[in-house]
Amino acid sequence: MNEDQKELREKLQVIISKGLVAKAIASKTGIAMDVLSRFKNGYICLCASDASRLETYLDKVIIP
């Protein structure tokens, strides 16, 4: 597995554990909810464009 995908998955899991709902992330990034869920749970890797959109979004998220 690509290290970048692993780091992105960990970042996603941290953000979700702090209270941001995966459905909202999927909606804002344009990534299908089922794809985001399978990625979060380690079943798939995201295509480059989805990974880029997710990373850009997660970099902007600030949860106190």
mmCIF file of N, CA and C in Angstrom:
data_model
loop_
_atom_site.group_PDB
_atom_site.id
_atom_site.type_symbol
_atom_site.label_atom_id
_atom_site.label_comp_id
_atom_site.label_asym_id
_atom_site.label_seq_id
_atom_site.Cartn_x
_atom_site.Cartn_y
_atom_site.Cartn_z
ATOM 1 N N MET A 1 0.845 -1.189 0.000
ATOM 2 C CA MET A 1 0.000 0.000 0.000
ATOM 3 C C MET A 1 0.884 1.244 0.000
ATOM 4 N N ASN A 2 0.455 2.225 -0.712
ATOM 5 C CA ASN A 2 1.159 3.483 -0.814
ATOM 6 C C ASN A 2 1.166 4.198 0.541
ATOM 7 N N GLU A 3 2.327 4.706 0.953
ATOM 8 C CA GLU A 3 2.439 5.406 2.243
ATOM 9 C C GLU A 3 1.550 6.650 2.289
ATOM 10 N N ASP A 4 1.434 7.346 1.155
ATOM 11 C CA ASP A 4 0.595 8.540 1.119
ATOM 12 C C ASP A 4 -0.855 8.188 1.419
ATOM 13 N N GLN A 5 -1.317 7.079 0.864
ATOM 14 C CA GLN A 5 -2.697 6.633 1.110
ATOM 15 C C GLN A 5 -2.872 6.266 2.581
ATOM 16 N N LYS A 6 -1.865 5.636 3.155
ATOM 17 C CA LYS A 6 -1.938 5.247 4.569
ATOM 18 C C LYS A 6 -2.024 6.488 5.464
ATOM 19 N N GLU A 7 -1.203 7.481 5.175
ATOM 20 C CA GLU A 7 -1.227 8.719 5.959
ATOM 21 C C GLU A 7 -2.553 9.451 5.795
ATOM 22 N N LEU A 8 -3.063 9.460 4.579
ATOM 23 C CA LEU A 8 -4.346 10.109 4.310
ATOM 24 C C LEU A 8 -5.468 9.390 5.058
ATOM 25 N N ARG A 9 -5.429 8.072 5.076
ATOM 26 C CA ARG A 9 -6.435 7.276 5.801
ATOM 27 C C ARG A 9 -6.389 7.600 7.297
ATOM 28 N N GLU A 10 -5.186 7.680 7.844
ATOM 29 C CA GLU A 10 -5.033 7.990 9.271
ATOM 30 C C GLU A 10 -5.563 9.391 9.583
ATOM 31 N N LYS A 11 -5.278 10.334 8.697
ATOM 32 C CA LYS A 11 -5.764 11.705 8.877
ATOM 33 C C LYS A 11 -7.294 11.736 8.844
ATOM 34 N N LEU A 12 -7.874 11.001 7.916
ATOM 35 C CA LEU A 12 -9.331 10.904 7.808
ATOM 36 C C LEU A 12 -9.922 10.318 9.084
ATOM 37 N N GLN A 13 -9.321 9.257 9.590
ATOM 38 C CA GLN A 13 -9.831 8.610 10.801
ATOM 39 C C GLN A 13 -9.750 9.544 12.008
ATOM 40 N N VAL A 14 -8.695 10.324 12.098
ATOM 41 C CA VAL A 14 -8.557 11.281 13.209
ATOM 42 C C VAL A 14 -9.640 12.349 13.130
ATOM 43 N N ILE A 15 -9.851 12.896 11.944
ATOM 44 C CA ILE A 15 -10.866 13.938 11.767
ATOM 45 C C ILE A 15 -12.256 13.395 12.111
ATOM 46 N N ILE A 16 -12.558 12.176 11.671
ATOM 47 C CA ILE A 16 -13.862 11.573 11.968
ATOM 48 C C ILE A 16 -14.001 11.308 13.466
ATOM 49 N N SER A 17 -12.919 10.880 14.108
ATOM 50 C CA SER A 17 -12.985 10.605 15.551
ATOM 51 C C SER A 17 -13.200 11.888 16.360
ATOM 52 N N LYS A 18 -12.852 13.023 15.782
ATOM 53 C CA LYS A 18 -13.049 14.306 16.469
ATOM 54 C C LYS A 18 -14.441 14.878 16.248
ATOM 55 N N GLY A 19 -15.254 14.184 15.430
ATOM 56 C CA GLY A 19 -16.642 14.595 15.332
ATOM 57 C C GLY A 19 -17.158 14.972 13.960
ATOM 58 N N LEU A 20 -16.291 15.087 12.969
ATOM 59 C CA LEU A 20 -16.773 15.419 11.627
ATOM 60 C C LEU A 20 -17.352 14.151 10.993
ATOM 61 N N VAL A 21 -18.544 14.246 10.479
ATOM 62 C CA VAL A 21 -19.255 13.086 9.948
ATOM 63 C C VAL A 21 -18.749 12.762 8.543
ATOM 64 N N ALA A 22 -18.523 11.470 8.288
ATOM 65 C CA ALA A 22 -18.009 11.027 6.997
ATOM 66 C C ALA A 22 -18.932 11.433 5.852
ATOM 67 N N LYS A 23 -20.223 11.449 6.104
ATOM 68 C CA LYS A 23 -21.181 11.833 5.068
ATOM 69 C C LYS A 23 -20.946 13.275 4.628
ATOM 70 N N ALA A 24 -20.619 14.143 5.567
ATOM 71 C CA ALA A 24 -20.336 15.544 5.242
ATOM 72 C C ALA A 24 -19.045 15.654 4.433
ATOM 73 N N ILE A 25 -18.051 14.864 4.791
ATOM 74 C CA ILE A 25 -16.788 14.872 4.055
ATOM 75 C C ILE A 25 -17.025 14.412 2.616
ATOM 76 N N ALA A 26 -17.794 13.340 2.468
ATOM 77 C CA ALA A 26 -18.103 12.810 1.132
ATOM 78 C C ALA A 26 -18.829 13.869 0.300
ATOM 79 N N SER A 27 -19.768 14.548 0.911
ATOM 80 C CA SER A 27 -20.537 15.567 0.210
ATOM 81 C C SER A 27 -19.652 16.724 -0.247
ATOM 82 N N LYS A 28 -18.784 17.187 0.618
ATOM 83 C CA LYS A 28 -17.930 18.337 0.307
ATOM 84 C C LYS A 28 -16.841 18.010 -0.710
ATOM 85 N N THR A 29 -16.364 16.766 -0.707
ATOM 86 C CA THR A 29 -15.273 16.401 -1.608
ATOM 87 C C THR A 29 -15.761 15.822 -2.924
ATOM 88 N N GLY A 30 -17.025 15.417 -2.977
ATOM 89 C CA GLY A 30 -17.554 14.803 -4.187
ATOM 90 C C GLY A 30 -17.175 13.344 -4.330
ATOM 91 N N ILE A 31 -16.681 12.747 -3.255
ATOM 92 C CA ILE A 31 -16.331 11.326 -3.252
ATOM 93 C C ILE A 31 -17.556 10.556 -2.775
ATOM 94 N N ALA A 32 -17.907 9.495 -3.482
ATOM 95 C CA ALA A 32 -19.076 8.697 -3.098
ATOM 96 C C ALA A 32 -18.903 8.167 -1.680
ATOM 97 N N MET A 33 -19.998 8.166 -0.925
ATOM 98 C CA MET A 33 -19.952 7.739 0.475
ATOM 99 C C MET A 33 -19.425 6.311 0.617
ATOM 100 N N ASP A 34 -19.845 5.406 -0.268
ATOM 101 C CA ASP A 34 -19.385 4.023 -0.157
ATOM 102 C C ASP A 34 -17.888 3.913 -0.440
ATOM 103 N N VAL A 35 -17.382 4.707 -1.353
ATOM 104 C CA VAL A 35 -15.949 4.702 -1.657
ATOM 105 C C VAL A 35 -15.167 5.250 -0.464
ATOM 106 N N LEU A 36 -15.649 6.342 0.119
ATOM 107 C CA LEU A 36 -14.981 6.936 1.275
ATOM 108 C C LEU A 36 -14.977 5.960 2.453
ATOM 109 N N SER A 37 -16.086 5.278 2.662
ATOM 110 C CA SER A 37 -16.188 4.310 3.755
ATOM 111 C C SER A 37 -15.220 3.142 3.558
ATOM 112 N N ARG A 38 -15.173 2.625 2.349
ATOM 113 C CA ARG A 38 -14.254 1.506 2.082
ATOM 114 C C ARG A 38 -12.804 1.950 2.212
ATOM 115 N N PHE A 39 -12.508 3.173 1.806
ATOM 116 C CA PHE A 39 -11.153 3.707 1.973
ATOM 117 C C PHE A 39 -10.814 3.849 3.451
ATOM 118 N N LYS A 40 -11.734 4.436 4.202
ATOM 119 C CA LYS A 40 -11.509 4.655 5.639
ATOM 120 C C LYS A 40 -11.241 3.346 6.368
ATOM 121 N N ASN A 41 -11.932 2.296 5.957
ATOM 122 C CA ASN A 41 -11.788 1.001 6.616
ATOM 123 C C ASN A 41 -10.662 0.140 6.043
ATOM 124 N N GLY A 42 -9.924 0.669 5.075
ATOM 125 C CA GLY A 42 -8.741 -0.014 4.570
ATOM 126 C C GLY A 42 -8.985 -1.049 3.487
ATOM 127 N N TYR A 43 -10.165 -1.049 2.897
ATOM 128 C CA TYR A 43 -10.476 -2.046 1.877
ATOM 129 C C TYR A 43 -9.990 -1.649 0.485
ATOM 130 N N ILE A 44 -9.899 -0.347 0.228
ATOM 131 C CA ILE A 44 -9.467 0.124 -1.091
ATOM 132 C C ILE A 44 -8.526 1.311 -0.930
ATOM 133 N N CYS A 45 -7.858 1.657 -2.020
ATOM 134 C CA CYS A 45 -7.107 2.899 -2.107
ATOM 135 C C CYS A 45 -7.887 3.824 -3.028
ATOM 136 N N LEU A 46 -7.761 5.105 -2.802
ATOM 137 C CA LEU A 46 -8.457 6.085 -3.636
ATOM 138 C C LEU A 46 -7.675 6.328 -4.924
ATOM 139 N N CYS A 47 -8.401 6.665 -5.980
ATOM 140 C CA CYS A 47 -7.726 7.088 -7.210
ATOM 141 C C CYS A 47 -7.042 8.428 -6.916
ATOM 142 N N ALA A 48 -6.112 8.804 -7.747
ATOM 143 C CA ALA A 48 -5.301 10.004 -7.500
ATOM 144 C C ALA A 48 -6.147 11.269 -7.349
ATOM 145 N N SER A 49 -7.168 11.424 -8.192
ATOM 146 C CA SER A 49 -7.975 12.650 -8.111
ATOM 147 C C SER A 49 -8.786 12.703 -6.817
ATOM 148 N N ASP A 50 -9.371 11.566 -6.400
ATOM 149 C CA ASP A 50 -10.122 11.528 -5.138
ATOM 150 C C ASP A 50 -9.197 11.769 -3.951
ATOM 151 N N ALA A 51 -8.020 11.168 -3.979
ATOM 152 C CA ALA A 51 -7.060 11.337 -2.884
ATOM 153 C C ALA A 51 -6.638 12.799 -2.777
ATOM 154 N N SER A 52 -6.424 13.429 -3.915
ATOM 155 C CA SER A 52 -6.027 14.837 -3.921
ATOM 156 C C SER A 52 -7.130 15.725 -3.347
ATOM 157 N N ARG A 53 -8.371 15.488 -3.769
ATOM 158 C CA ARG A 53 -9.499 16.286 -3.250
ATOM 159 C C ARG A 53 -9.660 16.075 -1.752
ATOM 160 N N LEU A 54 -9.547 14.830 -1.292
ATOM 161 C CA LEU A 54 -9.699 14.544 0.136
ATOM 162 C C LEU A 54 -8.581 15.196 0.934
ATOM 163 N N GLU A 55 -7.368 15.095 0.454
ATOM 164 C CA GLU A 55 -6.239 15.685 1.169
ATOM 165 C C GLU A 55 -6.380 17.206 1.253
ATOM 166 N N THR A 56 -6.774 17.834 0.171
ATOM 167 C CA THR A 56 -6.983 19.279 0.163
ATOM 168 C C THR A 56 -8.062 19.674 1.174
ATOM 169 N N TYR A 57 -9.152 18.918 1.189
ATOM 170 C CA TYR A 57 -10.233 19.219 2.129
ATOM 171 C C TYR A 57 -9.776 19.017 3.575
ATOM 172 N N LEU A 58 -9.138 17.896 3.865
ATOM 173 C CA LEU A 58 -8.730 17.613 5.245
ATOM 174 C C LEU A 58 -7.685 18.615 5.746
ATOM 175 N N ASP A 59 -6.858 19.141 4.848
ATOM 176 C CA ASP A 59 -5.887 20.150 5.246
ATOM 177 C C ASP A 59 -6.553 21.441 5.674
ATOM 178 N N LYS A 60 -7.756 21.707 5.179
ATOM 179 C CA LYS A 60 -8.474 22.941 5.512
ATOM 180 C C LYS A 60 -9.338 22.793 6.766
ATOM 181 N N VAL A 61 -9.617 21.551 7.177
ATOM 182 C CA VAL A 61 -10.509 21.315 8.312
ATOM 183 C C VAL A 61 -9.781 21.635 9.617
ATOM 184 N N ILE A 62 -10.442 22.427 10.454
ATOM 185 C CA ILE A 62 -9.917 22.743 11.778
ATOM 186 C C ILE A 62 -11.008 22.405 12.787
ATOM 187 N N ILE A 63 -10.700 21.442 13.642
ATOM 188 C CA ILE A 63 -11.644 21.057 14.685
ATOM 189 C C ILE A 63 -10.981 21.363 16.030
ATOM 190 N N PRO A 64 -11.609 22.207 16.820
ATOM 191 C CA PRO A 64 -11.006 22.597 18.112
ATOM 192 C C PRO A 64 -10.941 21.441 19.089
#
